[in-house]
Amino acid sequence: MSAPVSSPLLSTHGLCARYGDFQALFGIDFEIASGEVVALIGANGAGKSTLLRSLVGLLPVAQAMVRFDGQAVGGSAPHQMLQRGLALVPEGRRLFTGMTVADNLQVAIDHARAMDAHGTARPWTLDRLFDLFPILLQKRRTPVELLSGGQQQMVAIGRALLGQPRLLLCDELSLGLAPLVIREIYAALPSIAAAGTAIVLVEQDVALACRASHRLYCMLEGRITLTGRSADMARDDIARAYFGASHAVA
Ligand SMILES: Nc1ncnc2c1ncn2[C@@H]1O[C@H](COP(=O)(O)OP(=O)(O)OP(=O)(O)O)[C@@H](O)[C@H]1O
Ligand SMILES: [Mg+2]
């Protein structure tokens, strides 16, 4: 187990979540500090997306189960979580089709301005985003549906960043993308974290998750089965946490 984060930006405390009668999460204790990159791995159906949804207010949870910046905020509405600085890059990107790259990004800028997201700090600008992903500058007049999957993912990340998040939650950034594009997108993460934005990465590729993160949590059937510093993780421990105790490690 890794040492607890000294002053977490976000923490969960025995977080449970359900879809109607079906309980999907059981007593999740999770934390992340400012500027940290934390990976969340686990097999299909382990509860990774459900945990992200619970954090951003898309699933009801008790107030005390989520603390953000020292306050109990569980159960807040999605727009309140966004205003506090939690942004989700959802699986499947969900861009505004029929609109250009520039228009998609402008929606995020206008929205952040309207909410006056957490005071006046606005580290993310269009220029800074175009430095991070230069292809978006070239493609700014292109309707998003004509972009490649990787370029669409960059727009989705950019849209989230222009909301000036303090915590960026990314659900399967690499899904369906070619290795070269995945590398390009993951190469941008250290500079996002260095700017002070914490990042939670849900990632199916365990090796990539380990390389890209400071710490890692593994989930199985709605529970955390392993956590620690990514660099210290043993392959066998990850395999057991990922597949369950009965799994024989080859
Ligand atoms: N809308 C829903 N209604 C009912 N059950 C759901 C719903 N969404 C997810 N579940 C169930 O909750 C559990 C956790 O699902 P979740 O999508 O969080 O897993 P995941 O770890 O993100 O999986 P994947 O790697 O396939 O994306 C699964 O058993 C899933 O079937
Ligand atoms: Mg998922």
PDB file of C-alpha atoms in Angstrom, residues 69-242:
ATOM      1  CA  ASP A  69     -10.730  20.809  -1.428  1.00  0.00           C
ATOM      2  CA  GLY A  70     -11.613  20.163   2.212  1.00  0.00           C
ATOM      3  CA  GLN A  71     -15.384  20.181   1.755  1.00  0.00           C
ATOM      4  CA  ALA A  72     -17.884  17.304   1.771  1.00  0.00           C
ATOM      5  CA  VAL A  73     -19.418  17.558  -1.703  1.00  0.00           C
ATOM      6  CA  GLY A  74     -20.831  14.093  -2.464  1.00  0.00           C
ATOM      7  CA  GLY A  75     -24.229  14.241  -4.112  1.00  0.00           C
ATOM      8  CA  SER A  76     -23.731  17.727  -5.615  1.00  0.00           C
ATOM      9  CA  ALA A  77     -25.255  18.245  -9.067  1.00  0.00           C
ATOM     10  CA  PRO A  78     -22.997  17.841 -12.132  1.00  0.00           C
ATOM     11  CA  HIS A  79     -22.938  21.596 -12.840  1.00  0.00           C
ATOM     12  CA  GLN A  80     -21.834  22.271  -9.251  1.00  0.00           C
ATOM     13  CA  MET A  81     -19.008  19.739  -9.540  1.00  0.00           C
ATOM     14  CA  LEU A  82     -17.944  21.345 -12.820  1.00  0.00           C
ATOM     15  CA  GLN A  83     -17.982  24.727 -11.151  1.00  0.00           C
ATOM     16  CA  ARG A  84     -15.821  23.394  -8.316  1.00  0.00           C
ATOM     17  CA  GLY A  85     -13.319  22.198 -10.902  1.00  0.00           C
ATOM     18  CA  LEU A  86     -14.046  18.558 -11.722  1.00  0.00           C
ATOM     19  CA  ALA A  87     -14.175  17.876 -15.457  1.00  0.00           C
ATOM     20  CA  LEU A  88     -14.961  14.540 -17.091  1.00  0.00           C
ATOM     21  CA  VAL A  89     -13.635  13.488 -20.503  1.00  0.00           C
ATOM     22  CA  PRO A  90     -16.221  10.747 -21.040  1.00  0.00           C
ATOM     23  CA  GLU A  91     -15.735   7.493 -22.868  1.00  0.00           C
ATOM     24  CA  GLY A  92     -16.782   8.091 -26.482  1.00  0.00           C
ATOM     25  CA  ARG A  93     -15.869  11.820 -26.320  1.00  0.00           C
ATOM     26  CA  ARG A  94     -19.421  13.184 -26.848  1.00  0.00           C
ATOM     27  CA  LEU A  95     -18.469  16.204 -28.945  1.00  0.00           C
ATOM     28  CA  PHE A  96     -21.030  18.575 -30.471  1.00  0.00           C
ATOM     29  CA  THR A  97     -21.335  17.180 -33.984  1.00  0.00           C
ATOM     30  CA  GLY A  98     -22.236  19.566 -36.795  1.00  0.00           C
ATOM     31  CA  MET A  99     -19.948  22.134 -35.163  1.00  0.00           C
ATOM     32  CA  THR A 100     -16.317  22.948 -35.911  1.00  0.00           C
ATOM     33  CA  VAL A 101     -13.379  22.375 -33.591  1.00  0.00           C
ATOM     34  CA  ALA A 102     -13.317  26.107 -32.789  1.00  0.00           C
ATOM     35  CA  ASP A 103     -17.040  26.156 -31.994  1.00  0.00           C
ATOM     36  CA  ASN A 104     -16.763  23.105 -29.742  1.00  0.00           C
ATOM     37  CA  LEU A 105     -13.964  24.815 -27.829  1.00  0.00           C
ATOM     38  CA  GLN A 106     -15.804  28.138 -27.722  1.00  0.00           C
ATOM     39  CA  VAL A 107     -18.763  26.459 -25.996  1.00  0.00           C
ATOM     40  CA  ALA A 108     -16.405  25.468 -23.176  1.00  0.00           C
ATOM     41  CA  ILE A 109     -14.892  28.966 -22.955  1.00  0.00           C
ATOM     42  CA  ASP A 110     -18.326  30.617 -22.829  1.00  0.00           C
ATOM     43  CA  HIS A 111     -19.573  28.123 -20.281  1.00  0.00           C
ATOM     44  CA  ALA A 112     -16.569  28.634 -17.972  1.00  0.00           C
ATOM     45  CA  ARG A 113     -16.991  32.397 -18.252  1.00  0.00           C
ATOM     46  CA  ALA A 114     -20.701  32.203 -17.470  1.00  0.00           C
ATOM     47  CA  MET A 115     -19.995  30.106 -14.380  1.00  0.00           C
ATOM     48  CA  ASP A 116     -16.972  32.223 -13.418  1.00  0.00           C
ATOM     49  CA  ALA A 117     -15.360  28.906 -12.577  1.00  0.00           C
ATOM     50  CA  HIS A 118     -13.564  29.130  -9.214  1.00  0.00           C
ATOM     51  CA  GLY A 119     -12.629  32.788  -9.247  1.00  0.00           C
ATOM     52  CA  THR A 120     -10.483  34.399 -11.882  1.00  0.00           C
ATOM     53  CA  ALA A 121      -7.682  31.866 -12.461  1.00  0.00           C
ATOM     54  CA  ARG A 122      -7.806  30.865 -16.129  1.00  0.00           C
ATOM     55  CA  PRO A 123      -4.580  29.070 -16.914  1.00  0.00           C
ATOM     56  CA  TRP A 124      -5.992  27.358 -19.986  1.00  0.00           C
ATOM     57  CA  THR A 125      -6.395  29.496 -23.092  1.00  0.00           C
ATOM     58  CA  LEU A 126      -6.896  28.568 -26.741  1.00  0.00           C
ATOM     59  CA  ASP A 127      -3.254  29.473 -27.469  1.00  0.00           C
ATOM     60  CA  ARG A 128      -2.020  27.195 -24.736  1.00  0.00           C
ATOM     61  CA  LEU A 129      -4.262  24.399 -25.945  1.00  0.00           C
ATOM     62  CA  PHE A 130      -2.964  24.816 -29.515  1.00  0.00           C
ATOM     63  CA  ASP A 131       0.594  24.577 -28.119  1.00  0.00           C
ATOM     64  CA  LEU A 132      -0.383  21.299 -26.489  1.00  0.00           C
ATOM     65  CA  PHE A 133      -2.151  19.895 -29.588  1.00  0.00           C
ATOM     66  CA  PRO A 134      -0.951  21.870 -32.661  1.00  0.00           C
ATOM     67  CA  ILE A 135      -3.185  19.854 -35.019  1.00  0.00           C
ATOM     68  CA  LEU A 136      -6.242  21.513 -33.452  1.00  0.00           C
ATOM     69  CA  LEU A 137      -5.057  24.898 -34.701  1.00  0.00           C
ATOM     70  CA  GLN A 138      -4.788  23.526 -38.252  1.00  0.00           C
ATOM     71  CA  LYS A 139      -8.203  21.857 -37.987  1.00  0.00           C
ATOM     72  CA  ARG A 140     -10.026  24.624 -36.130  1.00  0.00           C
ATOM     73  CA  ARG A 141     -12.486  25.256 -38.997  1.00  0.00           C
ATOM     74  CA  THR A 142     -13.198  21.532 -39.521  1.00  0.00           C
ATOM     75  CA  PRO A 143     -16.460  19.967 -38.315  1.00  0.00           C
ATOM     76  CA  VAL A 144     -15.535  17.572 -35.525  1.00  0.00           C
ATOM     77  CA  GLU A 145     -17.151  14.570 -37.205  1.00  0.00           C
ATOM     78  CA  LEU A 146     -14.536  14.836 -39.993  1.00  0.00           C
ATOM     79  CA  LEU A 147     -11.634  14.491 -37.548  1.00  0.00           C
ATOM     80  CA  SER A 148      -9.799  11.258 -36.790  1.00  0.00           C
ATOM     81  CA  GLY A 149     -10.573   9.541 -33.493  1.00  0.00           C
ATOM     82  CA  GLY A 150      -7.336  10.840 -31.998  1.00  0.00           C
ATOM     83  CA  GLN A 151      -8.065  14.411 -33.060  1.00  0.00           C
ATOM     84  CA  GLN A 152     -11.567  14.126 -31.601  1.00  0.00           C
ATOM     85  CA  GLN A 153     -10.024  12.963 -28.333  1.00  0.00           C
ATOM     86  CA  MET A 154      -7.789  16.042 -28.344  1.00  0.00           C
ATOM     87  CA  VAL A 155     -10.869  18.256 -28.776  1.00  0.00           C
ATOM     88  CA  ALA A 156     -12.570  16.431 -25.893  1.00  0.00           C
ATOM     89  CA  ILE A 157      -9.531  16.997 -23.644  1.00  0.00           C
ATOM     90  CA  GLY A 158      -9.273  20.612 -24.814  1.00  0.00           C
ATOM     91  CA  ARG A 159     -12.922  21.263 -24.116  1.00  0.00           C
ATOM     92  CA  ALA A 160     -12.481  19.926 -20.582  1.00  0.00           C
ATOM     93  CA  LEU A 161      -9.312  21.982 -19.993  1.00  0.00           C
ATOM     94  CA  LEU A 162     -10.956  25.221 -21.137  1.00  0.00           C
ATOM     95  CA  GLY A 163     -13.365  24.728 -18.243  1.00  0.00           C
ATOM     96  CA  GLN A 164     -10.249  25.391 -16.066  1.00  0.00           C
ATOM     97  CA  PRO A 165     -10.502  22.128 -14.105  1.00  0.00           C
ATOM     98  CA  ARG A 166      -8.504  21.366 -10.992  1.00  0.00           C
ATOM     99  CA  LEU A 167      -9.165  17.674 -11.540  1.00  0.00           C
ATOM    100  CA  LEU A 168      -9.474  16.088 -14.970  1.00  0.00           C
ATOM    101  CA  LEU A 169     -11.152  12.659 -15.084  1.00  0.00           C
ATOM    102  CA  CYS A 170     -10.360  10.776 -18.301  1.00  0.00           C
ATOM    103  CA  ASP A 171     -12.320   7.656 -19.208  1.00  0.00           C
ATOM    104  CA  GLU A 172     -10.361   5.446 -21.617  1.00  0.00           C
ATOM    105  CA  LEU A 173      -8.524   8.071 -23.640  1.00  0.00           C
ATOM    106  CA  SER A 174      -6.806   5.395 -25.722  1.00  0.00           C
ATOM    107  CA  LEU A 175      -9.914   3.423 -26.688  1.00  0.00           C
ATOM    108  CA  GLY A 176      -9.881   2.570 -30.406  1.00  0.00           C
ATOM    109  CA  LEU A 177      -6.852   4.751 -31.194  1.00  0.00           C
ATOM    110  CA  ALA A 178      -3.642   3.821 -33.037  1.00  0.00           C
ATOM    111  CA  PRO A 179      -0.458   3.483 -30.925  1.00  0.00           C
ATOM    112  CA  LEU A 180       1.164   6.608 -32.388  1.00  0.00           C
ATOM    113  CA  VAL A 181      -1.847   8.782 -31.560  1.00  0.00           C
ATOM    114  CA  ILE A 182      -2.118   7.283 -28.079  1.00  0.00           C
ATOM    115  CA  ARG A 183       1.518   8.231 -27.507  1.00  0.00           C
ATOM    116  CA  GLU A 184       0.847  11.781 -28.683  1.00  0.00           C
ATOM    117  CA  ILE A 185      -2.133  12.192 -26.361  1.00  0.00           C
ATOM    118  CA  TYR A 186      -0.379  10.662 -23.367  1.00  0.00           C
ATOM    119  CA  ALA A 187       2.665  12.874 -24.017  1.00  0.00           C
ATOM    120  CA  ALA A 188       0.457  15.884 -23.249  1.00  0.00           C
ATOM    121  CA  LEU A 189      -0.522  14.672 -19.782  1.00  0.00           C
ATOM    122  CA  PRO A 190       2.663  15.598 -17.866  1.00  0.00           C
ATOM    123  CA  SER A 191       2.372  19.242 -18.907  1.00  0.00           C
ATOM    124  CA  ILE A 192      -1.307  19.285 -17.874  1.00  0.00           C
ATOM    125  CA  ALA A 193      -0.350  17.877 -14.463  1.00  0.00           C
ATOM    126  CA  ALA A 194       2.623  20.260 -14.190  1.00  0.00           C
ATOM    127  CA  ALA A 195       0.174  23.146 -14.592  1.00  0.00           C
ATOM    128  CA  GLY A 196      -1.386  21.938 -11.314  1.00  0.00           C
ATOM    129  CA  THR A 197      -4.331  19.964 -12.701  1.00  0.00           C
ATOM    130  CA  ALA A 198      -4.670  16.534 -11.136  1.00  0.00           C
ATOM    131  CA  ILE A 199      -5.561  13.724 -13.558  1.00  0.00           C
ATOM    132  CA  VAL A 200      -7.414  10.450 -13.049  1.00  0.00           C
ATOM    133  CA  LEU A 201      -6.831   8.102 -15.961  1.00  0.00           C
ATOM    134  CA  VAL A 202      -9.071   5.120 -16.559  1.00  0.00           C
ATOM    135  CA  GLU A 203      -6.938   2.945 -18.821  1.00  0.00           C
ATOM    136  CA  GLN A 204      -7.323  -0.624 -20.113  1.00  0.00           C
ATOM    137  CA  ASP A 205      -3.661  -0.890 -21.100  1.00  0.00           C
ATOM    138  CA  VAL A 206      -2.037  -1.719 -17.759  1.00  0.00           C
ATOM    139  CA  ALA A 207       1.541  -1.097 -18.902  1.00  0.00           C
ATOM    140  CA  LEU A 208       0.555   2.312 -20.268  1.00  0.00           C
ATOM    141  CA  ALA A 209      -1.373   3.096 -17.072  1.00  0.00           C
ATOM    142  CA  CYS A 210       1.733   2.318 -14.979  1.00  0.00           C
ATOM    143  CA  ARG A 211       4.027   4.404 -17.185  1.00  0.00           C
ATOM    144  CA  ALA A 212       1.716   7.408 -17.287  1.00  0.00           C
ATOM    145  CA  SER A 213       0.819   7.673 -13.582  1.00  0.00           C
ATOM    146  CA  HIS A 214       2.378   8.384 -10.203  1.00  0.00           C
ATOM    147  CA  ARG A 215      -0.003   6.057  -8.374  1.00  0.00           C
ATOM    148  CA  LEU A 216      -2.449   3.407  -9.404  1.00  0.00           C
ATOM    149  CA  TYR A 217      -5.663   1.836  -8.131  1.00  0.00           C
ATOM    150  CA  CYS A 218      -6.946  -1.503  -9.375  1.00  0.00           C
ATOM    151  CA  MET A 219     -10.658  -2.303  -9.122  1.00  0.00           C
ATOM    152  CA  LEU A 220     -12.500  -5.610  -9.221  1.00  0.00           C
ATOM    153  CA  GLU A 221     -16.267  -6.078  -8.923  1.00  0.00           C
ATOM    154  CA  GLY A 222     -16.857  -2.653  -7.387  1.00  0.00           C
ATOM    155  CA  ARG A 223     -13.997  -2.710  -4.892  1.00  0.00           C
ATOM    156  CA  ILE A 224     -10.416  -1.421  -4.791  1.00  0.00           C
ATOM    157  CA  THR A 225      -8.165  -4.481  -4.768  1.00  0.00           C
ATOM    158  CA  LEU A 226      -4.738  -2.833  -5.004  1.00  0.00           C
ATOM    159  CA  THR A 227      -3.201   0.609  -4.673  1.00  0.00           C
ATOM    160  CA  GLY A 228       0.345   1.889  -4.611  1.00  0.00           C
ATOM    161  CA  ARG A 229       3.047   3.788  -6.448  1.00  0.00           C
ATOM    162  CA  SER A 230       2.913   2.804 -10.119  1.00  0.00           C
ATOM    163  CA  ALA A 231       6.691   2.433 -10.382  1.00  0.00           C
ATOM    164  CA  ASP A 232       6.705  -0.098  -7.520  1.00  0.00           C
ATOM    165  CA  MET A 233       3.877  -2.322  -8.791  1.00  0.00           C
ATOM    166  CA  ALA A 234       4.736  -5.978  -9.291  1.00  0.00           C
ATOM    167  CA  ARG A 235       3.200  -7.643 -12.320  1.00  0.00           C
ATOM    168  CA  ASP A 236       1.924 -10.587 -10.256  1.00  0.00           C
ATOM    169  CA  ASP A 237       0.228  -8.320  -7.699  1.00  0.00           C
ATOM    170  CA  ILE A 238      -1.515  -6.424 -10.478  1.00  0.00           C
ATOM    171  CA  ALA A 239      -2.653  -9.664 -12.149  1.00  0.00           C
ATOM    172  CA  ARG A 240      -4.125 -10.955  -8.874  1.00  0.00           C
ATOM    173  CA  ALA A 241      -5.841  -7.638  -8.116  1.00  0.00           C
ATOM    174  CA  TYR A 242      -7.152  -7.429 -11.685  1.00  0.00           C
TER     175      TYR A 242
END
